[in-house]
Tab-separated table of C-alpha atoms in Angstrom:
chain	number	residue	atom	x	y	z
R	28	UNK	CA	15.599	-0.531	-0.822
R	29	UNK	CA	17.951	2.717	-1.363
R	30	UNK	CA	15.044	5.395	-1.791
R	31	UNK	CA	14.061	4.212	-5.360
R	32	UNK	CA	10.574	3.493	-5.469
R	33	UNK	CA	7.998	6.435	-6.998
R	34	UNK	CA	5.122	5.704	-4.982
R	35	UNK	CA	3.023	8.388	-6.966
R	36	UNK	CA	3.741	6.755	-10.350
R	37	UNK	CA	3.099	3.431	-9.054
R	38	UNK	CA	-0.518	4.547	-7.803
R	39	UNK	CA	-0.978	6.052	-11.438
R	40	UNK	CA	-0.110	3.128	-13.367
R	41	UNK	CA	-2.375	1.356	-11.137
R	42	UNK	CA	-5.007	3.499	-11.326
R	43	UNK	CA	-4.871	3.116	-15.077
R	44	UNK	CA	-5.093	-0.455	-15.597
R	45	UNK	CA	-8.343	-0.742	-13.833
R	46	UNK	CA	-11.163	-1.047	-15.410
R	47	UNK	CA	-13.617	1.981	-14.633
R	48	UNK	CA	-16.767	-1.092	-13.822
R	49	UNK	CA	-18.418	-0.372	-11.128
R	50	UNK	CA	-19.240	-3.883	-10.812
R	51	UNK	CA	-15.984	-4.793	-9.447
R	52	UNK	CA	-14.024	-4.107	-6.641
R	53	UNK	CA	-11.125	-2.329	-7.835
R	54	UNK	CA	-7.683	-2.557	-5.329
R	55	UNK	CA	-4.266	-1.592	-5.523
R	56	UNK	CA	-2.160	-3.345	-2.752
R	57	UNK	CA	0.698	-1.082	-2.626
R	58	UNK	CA	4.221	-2.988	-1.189
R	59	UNK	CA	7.001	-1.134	-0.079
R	60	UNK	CA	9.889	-0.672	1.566
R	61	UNK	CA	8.625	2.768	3.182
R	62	UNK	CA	11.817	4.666	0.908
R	63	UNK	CA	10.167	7.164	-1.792
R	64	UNK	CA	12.881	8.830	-3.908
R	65	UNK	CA	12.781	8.708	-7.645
R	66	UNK	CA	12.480	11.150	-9.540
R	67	UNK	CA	15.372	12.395	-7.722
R	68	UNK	CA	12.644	12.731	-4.452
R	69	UNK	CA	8.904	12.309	-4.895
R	70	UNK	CA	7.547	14.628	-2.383
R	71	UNK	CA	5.062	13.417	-0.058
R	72	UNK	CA	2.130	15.568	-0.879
R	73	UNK	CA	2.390	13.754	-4.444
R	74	UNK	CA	1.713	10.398	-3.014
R	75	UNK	CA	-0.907	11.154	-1.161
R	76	UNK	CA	-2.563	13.344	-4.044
R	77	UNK	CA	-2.244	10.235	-6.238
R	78	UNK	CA	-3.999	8.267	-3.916
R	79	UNK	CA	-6.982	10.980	-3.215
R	80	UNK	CA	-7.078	10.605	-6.927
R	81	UNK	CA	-7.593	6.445	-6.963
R	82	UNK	CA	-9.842	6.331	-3.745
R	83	UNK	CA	-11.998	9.146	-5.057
R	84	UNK	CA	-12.314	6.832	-8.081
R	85	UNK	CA	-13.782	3.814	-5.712
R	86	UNK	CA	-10.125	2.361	-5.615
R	87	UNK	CA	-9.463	0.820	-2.328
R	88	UNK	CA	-5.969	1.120	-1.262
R	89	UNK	CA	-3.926	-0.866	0.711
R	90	UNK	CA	-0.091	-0.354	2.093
R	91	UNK	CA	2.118	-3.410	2.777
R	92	UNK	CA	5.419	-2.401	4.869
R	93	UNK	CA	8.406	-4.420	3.734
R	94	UNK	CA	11.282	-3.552	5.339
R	95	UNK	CA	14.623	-5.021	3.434
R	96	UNK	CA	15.935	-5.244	7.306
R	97	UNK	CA	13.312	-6.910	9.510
R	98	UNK	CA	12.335	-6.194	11.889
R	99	UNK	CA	13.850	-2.795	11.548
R	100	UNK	CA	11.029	-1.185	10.246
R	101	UNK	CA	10.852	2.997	8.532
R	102	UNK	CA	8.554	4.332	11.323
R	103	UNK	CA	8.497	7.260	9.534
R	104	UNK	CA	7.195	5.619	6.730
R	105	UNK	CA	3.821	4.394	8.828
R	106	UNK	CA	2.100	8.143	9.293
R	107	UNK	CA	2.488	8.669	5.222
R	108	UNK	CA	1.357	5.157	4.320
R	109	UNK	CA	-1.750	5.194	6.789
R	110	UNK	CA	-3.106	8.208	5.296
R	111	UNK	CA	-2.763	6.254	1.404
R	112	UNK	CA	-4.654	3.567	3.007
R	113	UNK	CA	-7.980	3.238	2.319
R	114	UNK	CA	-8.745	2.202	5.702
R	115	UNK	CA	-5.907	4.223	7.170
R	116	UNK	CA	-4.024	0.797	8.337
R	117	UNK	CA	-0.532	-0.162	7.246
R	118	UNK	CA	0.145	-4.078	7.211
R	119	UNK	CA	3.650	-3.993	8.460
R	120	UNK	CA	6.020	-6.853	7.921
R	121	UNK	CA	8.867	-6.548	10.590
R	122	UNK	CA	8.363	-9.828	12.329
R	123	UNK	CA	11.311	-11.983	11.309
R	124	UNK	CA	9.338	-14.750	12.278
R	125	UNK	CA	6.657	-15.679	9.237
R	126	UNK	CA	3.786	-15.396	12.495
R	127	UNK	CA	2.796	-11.673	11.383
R	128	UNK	CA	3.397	-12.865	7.712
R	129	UNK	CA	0.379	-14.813	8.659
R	130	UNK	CA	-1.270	-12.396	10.397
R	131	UNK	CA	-1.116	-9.830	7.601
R	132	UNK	CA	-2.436	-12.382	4.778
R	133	UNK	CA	-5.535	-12.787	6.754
R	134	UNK	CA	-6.213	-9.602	7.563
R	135	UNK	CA	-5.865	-8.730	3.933
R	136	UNK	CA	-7.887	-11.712	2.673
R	137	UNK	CA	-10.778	-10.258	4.852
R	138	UNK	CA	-10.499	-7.010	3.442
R	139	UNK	CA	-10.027	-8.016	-0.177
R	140	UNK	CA	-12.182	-11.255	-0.495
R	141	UNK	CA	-15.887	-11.181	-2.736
R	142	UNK	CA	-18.521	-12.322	-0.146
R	143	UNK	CA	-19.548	-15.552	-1.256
């Protein structure tokens, strides 16, 4: 929390630990608090650029909402972090109860698992 996390960068770094197979299903699972900010602020179009970049390579992305004060949650975050996604969802952790922790980890499983 406090606006430090450089979403951009993070997708980069990602991005270039992958390995470029095709064979495998490459994901970044992006968690964050919804606060972008460093480099002094990280402008919005960067984000989303960086993530154009990954999902044009075949990188699926997916956003995970933590807020630090659940279940306060950055709704302004949710618009920006739906269009990163690959599938334009944000999992969104503001349940102080662990119920939508639950929730969330299966819908991610479903999303991220190798058919058997």
């Amino acid at each position: 929390s406090g606006g430090l996390d450089n979403h951009a960068s993070a997708i980069h770094k990602c991005q270039q630990t992958l390995s470029p197979s095709t064979n495998e299903k490459r994901i970044i699972m992006l968690f964050t608090d919804g606060e972008t900010g460093t480099p002094d602020y990280v402008p919005t179009g960067a984000i989303e650029s960086a993530a154009s970049s990954a999902k044009n390579e075949g990188t699926l992305i997916f956003t995970v909402l933590v807020p630090p004060d659940a279940p306060d949650t950055n709704e302004g975050a949710i618009p920006i972090f739906s269009r990163i996604s690959s599938n334009g969802e944000v999992f969104d952790f503001t349940d102080s109860d662990m119920s939508s922790v639950l929730q969330v980890q299966e819908r991610l499983l479903n999303h991220v698992s190798c058919p058997q």
